[in-house]
Amino acid sequence: MQIVEVLPDFFELIPTEALISDAVALACARSQSVYDCLYVAAAVQEDALLVTADLRLVRAMAGSVWYERIRSLEHFAQQRI
């Protein structure tokens, strides 16, 4: 069995075509890479929370409507202390 065959059991694959427009707009608005913003756009589309170690991306979203969809790993580590 190949890994590609079992991936759907663990992950939902989201086509980038459905996200690219929002990701480009977000990247331009927040001076971030389209690649990084694809993850934010996916979180918005899926009504999910993006948890990331990328503090630069989290800080870039601060003060925007997208900030409610992103948190740093550090945020959760601080809550456990």
Tab-separated table of N, CA and C in Angstrom:
chain	number	residue	atom	x	y	z
A	1	MET	N	0.846	-1.178	0.000
A	1	MET	CA	0.000	0.000	0.000
A	1	MET	C	0.894	1.245	0.000
A	2	GLN	N	0.538	2.224	-0.806
A	2	GLN	CA	1.297	3.463	-0.888
A	2	GLN	C	0.679	4.526	0.020
A	3	ILE	N	1.515	5.452	0.455
A	3	ILE	CA	1.062	6.517	1.361
A	3	ILE	C	-0.092	7.313	0.766
A	4	VAL	N	-0.080	7.517	-0.532
A	4	VAL	CA	-1.136	8.291	-1.202
A	4	VAL	C	-2.492	7.614	-1.030
A	5	GLU	N	-2.490	6.317	-0.903
A	5	GLU	CA	-3.747	5.582	-0.757
A	5	GLU	C	-4.371	5.745	0.632
A	6	VAL	N	-3.546	5.967	1.649
A	6	VAL	CA	-4.082	6.086	3.006
A	6	VAL	C	-4.262	7.528	3.464
A	7	LEU	N	-3.709	8.487	2.765
A	7	LEU	CA	-3.842	9.889	3.159
A	7	LEU	C	-5.285	10.329	3.368
A	8	PRO	N	-6.213	9.990	2.489
A	8	PRO	CA	-7.597	10.429	2.706
A	8	PRO	C	-8.202	9.947	4.019
A	9	ASP	N	-7.650	8.887	4.610
A	9	ASP	CA	-8.146	8.414	5.895
A	9	ASP	C	-7.762	9.348	7.041
A	10	PHE	N	-6.718	10.168	6.843
A	10	PHE	CA	-6.201	11.028	7.896
A	10	PHE	C	-6.359	12.518	7.622
A	11	PHE	N	-6.440	12.889	6.355
A	11	PHE	CA	-6.465	14.298	5.976
A	11	PHE	C	-7.517	14.536	4.909
A	12	GLU	N	-8.030	15.746	4.914
A	12	GLU	CA	-8.882	16.183	3.808
A	12	GLU	C	-8.027	17.066	2.915
A	13	LEU	N	-7.870	16.675	1.673
A	13	LEU	CA	-7.092	17.473	0.733
A	13	LEU	C	-7.983	18.559	0.143
A	14	ILE	N	-7.502	19.785	0.168
A	14	ILE	CA	-8.261	20.925	-0.330
A	14	ILE	C	-7.568	21.453	-1.579
A	15	PRO	N	-8.238	21.485	-2.708
A	15	PRO	CA	-7.622	21.993	-3.933
A	15	PRO	C	-7.255	23.478	-3.787
A	16	THR	N	-6.056	23.830	-4.196
A	16	THR	CA	-5.622	25.224	-4.076
A	16	THR	C	-6.424	26.155	-4.981
A	17	GLU	N	-7.028	25.621	-6.026
A	17	GLU	CA	-7.828	26.464	-6.917
A	17	GLU	C	-8.945	27.163	-6.156
A	18	ALA	N	-9.476	26.502	-5.137
A	18	ALA	CA	-10.569	27.074	-4.354
A	18	ALA	C	-10.088	28.150	-3.389
A	19	LEU	N	-8.778	28.234	-3.166
A	19	LEU	CA	-8.227	29.135	-2.158
A	19	LEU	C	-7.377	30.267	-2.729
A	20	ILE	N	-6.922	30.114	-3.950
A	20	ILE	CA	-5.873	30.985	-4.479
A	20	ILE	C	-6.275	32.460	-4.512
A	21	SER	N	-7.495	32.755	-4.877
A	21	SER	CA	-7.935	34.147	-4.955
A	21	SER	C	-7.852	34.831	-3.593
A	22	ASP	N	-8.394	34.171	-2.572
A	22	ASP	CA	-8.331	34.729	-1.215
A	22	ASP	C	-6.894	34.796	-0.708
A	23	ALA	N	-6.107	33.776	-1.012
A	23	ALA	CA	-4.712	33.745	-0.547
A	23	ALA	C	-3.891	34.875	-1.172
A	24	VAL	N	-4.090	35.149	-2.431
A	24	VAL	CA	-3.364	36.237	-3.099
A	24	VAL	C	-3.770	37.589	-2.505
A	25	ALA	N	-5.061	37.777	-2.309
A	25	ALA	CA	-5.534	39.038	-1.720
A	25	ALA	C	-4.970	39.230	-0.316
A	26	LEU	N	-4.974	38.172	0.467
A	26	LEU	CA	-4.438	38.225	1.826
A	26	LEU	C	-2.932	38.482	1.810
A	27	ALA	N	-2.223	37.819	0.922
A	27	ALA	CA	-0.770	37.996	0.809
A	27	ALA	C	-0.423	39.443	0.465
A	28	CYS	N	-1.169	40.022	-0.438
A	28	CYS	CA	-0.927	41.429	-0.810
A	28	CYS	C	-1.272	42.372	0.342
A	29	ALA	N	-2.367	42.098	1.019
A	29	ALA	CA	-2.818	42.977	2.105
A	29	ALA	C	-1.886	42.927	3.308
A	30	ARG	N	-1.259	41.778	3.547
A	30	ARG	CA	-0.453	41.588	4.757
A	30	ARG	C	1.029	41.381	4.468
A	31	SER	N	1.446	41.555	3.219
A	31	SER	CA	2.858	41.403	2.815
A	31	SER	C	3.433	40.057	3.254
A	32	GLN	N	2.704	39.004	2.958
A	32	GLN	CA	3.129	37.644	3.268
A	32	GLN	C	3.173	36.826	1.988
A	33	SER	N	3.745	35.647	2.057
A	33	SER	CA	3.804	34.798	0.871
A	33	SER	C	2.430	34.192	0.589
A	34	VAL	N	2.155	33.963	-0.676
A	34	VAL	CA	0.904	33.308	-1.063
A	34	VAL	C	0.872	31.903	-0.454
A	35	TYR	N	2.021	31.238	-0.445
A	35	TYR	CA	2.117	29.898	0.144
A	35	TYR	C	1.607	29.899	1.588
A	36	ASP	N	2.099	30.813	2.413
A	36	ASP	CA	1.651	30.889	3.806
A	36	ASP	C	0.175	31.245	3.902
A	37	CYS	N	-0.254	32.140	3.051
A	37	CYS	CA	-1.650	32.598	3.101
A	37	CYS	C	-2.634	31.540	2.616
A	38	LEU	N	-2.161	30.554	1.867
A	38	LEU	CA	-3.036	29.443	1.491
A	38	LEU	C	-3.524	28.704	2.738
A	39	TYR	N	-2.665	28.582	3.733
A	39	TYR	CA	-3.065	27.920	4.977
A	39	TYR	C	-4.115	28.737	5.730
A	40	VAL	N	-3.953	30.039	5.746
A	40	VAL	CA	-4.928	30.908	6.407
A	40	VAL	C	-6.261	30.842	5.661
A	41	ALA	N	-6.204	30.907	4.340
A	41	ALA	CA	-7.421	30.827	3.526
A	41	ALA	C	-8.133	29.486	3.731
A	42	ALA	N	-7.370	28.423	3.873
A	42	ALA	CA	-7.969	27.103	4.123
A	42	ALA	C	-8.660	27.081	5.481
A	43	ALA	N	-8.045	27.682	6.480
A	43	ALA	CA	-8.660	27.735	7.813
A	43	ALA	C	-9.977	28.499	7.767
A	44	VAL	N	-9.998	29.589	7.029
A	44	VAL	CA	-11.225	30.380	6.894
A	44	VAL	C	-12.293	29.558	6.179
A	45	GLN	N	-11.921	28.954	5.055
A	45	GLN	CA	-12.881	28.171	4.270
A	45	GLN	C	-13.454	27.007	5.069
A	46	GLU	N	-12.612	26.363	5.863
A	46	GLU	CA	-13.040	25.183	6.614
A	46	GLU	C	-13.578	25.517	8.002
A	47	ASP	N	-13.652	26.821	8.326
A	47	ASP	CA	-14.107	27.267	9.645
A	47	ASP	C	-13.293	26.570	10.737
A	48	ALA	N	-11.969	26.642	10.564
A	48	ALA	CA	-11.041	25.956	11.461
A	48	ALA	C	-10.020	26.945	12.014
A	49	LEU	N	-9.259	26.481	12.971
A	49	LEU	CA	-8.185	27.277	13.554
A	49	LEU	C	-6.858	26.763	13.031
A	50	LEU	N	-6.050	27.648	12.474
A	50	LEU	CA	-4.706	27.307	12.023
A	50	LEU	C	-3.749	27.492	13.190
A	51	VAL	N	-3.083	26.431	13.590
A	51	VAL	CA	-2.082	26.494	14.655
A	51	VAL	C	-0.727	26.342	13.980
A	52	THR	N	0.156	27.314	14.231
A	52	THR	CA	1.434	27.344	13.540
A	52	THR	C	2.570	27.786	14.457
A	53	ALA	N	3.760	27.384	14.106
A	53	ALA	CA	4.963	27.844	14.808
A	53	ALA	C	5.499	29.118	14.155
A	54	ASP	N	4.881	29.564	13.074
A	54	ASP	CA	5.333	30.733	12.319
A	54	ASP	C	4.823	32.018	12.985
A	55	LEU	N	5.603	32.526	13.929
A	55	LEU	CA	5.201	33.745	14.642
A	55	LEU	C	5.108	34.954	13.726
A	56	ARG	N	5.927	34.986	12.703
A	56	ARG	CA	5.877	36.083	11.741
A	56	ARG	C	4.508	36.141	11.065
A	57	LEU	N	3.972	34.991	10.687
A	57	LEU	CA	2.653	34.937	10.053
A	57	LEU	C	1.559	35.322	11.049
A	58	VAL	N	1.647	34.827	12.255
A	58	VAL	CA	0.649	35.160	13.284
A	58	VAL	C	0.636	36.668	13.524
A	59	ARG	N	1.814	37.246	13.685
A	59	ARG	CA	1.906	38.699	13.918
A	59	ARG	C	1.378	39.496	12.735
A	60	ALA	N	1.600	39.011	11.534
A	60	ALA	CA	1.128	39.714	10.336
A	60	ALA	C	-0.399	39.746	10.268
A	61	MET	N	-1.048	38.747	10.860
A	61	MET	CA	-2.513	38.680	10.834
A	61	MET	C	-3.152	39.494	11.960
A	62	ALA	N	-2.360	39.893	12.961
A	62	ALA	CA	-2.888	40.657	14.100
A	62	ALA	C	-3.583	41.925	13.605
A	63	GLY	N	-4.721	42.203	14.191
A	63	GLY	CA	-5.473	43.397	13.820
A	63	GLY	C	-6.312	43.241	12.565
A	64	SER	N	-6.363	42.036	12.032
A	64	SER	CA	-7.161	41.804	10.822
A	64	SER	C	-8.294	40.830	11.127
A	65	VAL	N	-9.214	40.711	10.201
A	65	VAL	CA	-10.320	39.768	10.360
A	65	VAL	C	-9.819	38.322	10.327
A	66	TRP	N	-8.635	38.092	9.785
A	66	TRP	CA	-8.082	36.742	9.686
A	66	TRP	C	-7.456	36.274	11.000
A	67	TYR	N	-7.201	37.197	11.909
A	67	TYR	CA	-6.528	36.839	13.150
A	67	TYR	C	-7.321	35.836	13.986
A	68	GLU	N	-8.630	35.856	13.863
A	68	GLU	CA	-9.450	34.909	14.636
A	68	GLU	C	-9.242	33.469	14.182
A	69	ARG	N	-8.589	33.268	13.039
A	69	ARG	CA	-8.383	31.936	12.480
A	69	ARG	C	-6.964	31.407	12.660
A	70	ILE	N	-6.102	32.125	13.384
A	70	ILE	CA	-4.714	31.699	13.509
A	70	ILE	C	-4.200	31.904	14.934
A	71	ARG	N	-3.464	30.924	15.426
A	71	ARG	CA	-2.825	31.016	16.737
A	71	ARG	C	-1.454	30.354	16.648
A	72	SER	N	-0.563	30.807	17.492
A	72	SER	CA	0.780	30.230	17.511
A	72	SER	C	0.819	29.039	18.463
A	73	LEU	N	1.746	28.146	18.219
A	73	LEU	CA	1.980	27.057	19.163
A	73	LEU	C	2.346	27.622	20.526
A	74	GLU	N	3.082	28.719	20.495
A	74	GLU	CA	3.495	29.399	21.727
A	74	GLU	C	2.278	29.793	22.575
A	75	HIS	N	1.216	30.217	21.923
A	75	HIS	CA	-0.023	30.587	22.612
A	75	HIS	C	-0.531	29.438	23.491
A	76	PHE	N	-0.512	28.236	22.938
A	76	PHE	CA	-1.001	27.076	23.681
A	76	PHE	C	-0.010	26.633	24.750
A	77	ALA	N	1.264	26.770	24.479
A	77	ALA	CA	2.285	26.425	25.469
A	77	ALA	C	2.177	27.323	26.697
A	78	GLN	N	1.880	28.588	26.494
A	78	GLN	CA	1.747	29.531	27.604
A	78	GLN	C	0.525	29.218	28.447
A	79	GLN	N	-0.508	28.672	27.854
A	79	GLN	CA	-1.723	28.334	28.601
A	79	GLN	C	-1.511	27.153	29.533
A	80	ARG	N	-0.540	26.306	29.230
A	80	ARG	CA	-0.300	25.100	30.033
A	80	ARG	C	0.559	25.397	31.259
A	81	ILE	N	1.227	26.540	31.278
A	81	ILE	CA	2.134	26.852	32.388
A	81	ILE	C	1.362	27.237	33.629
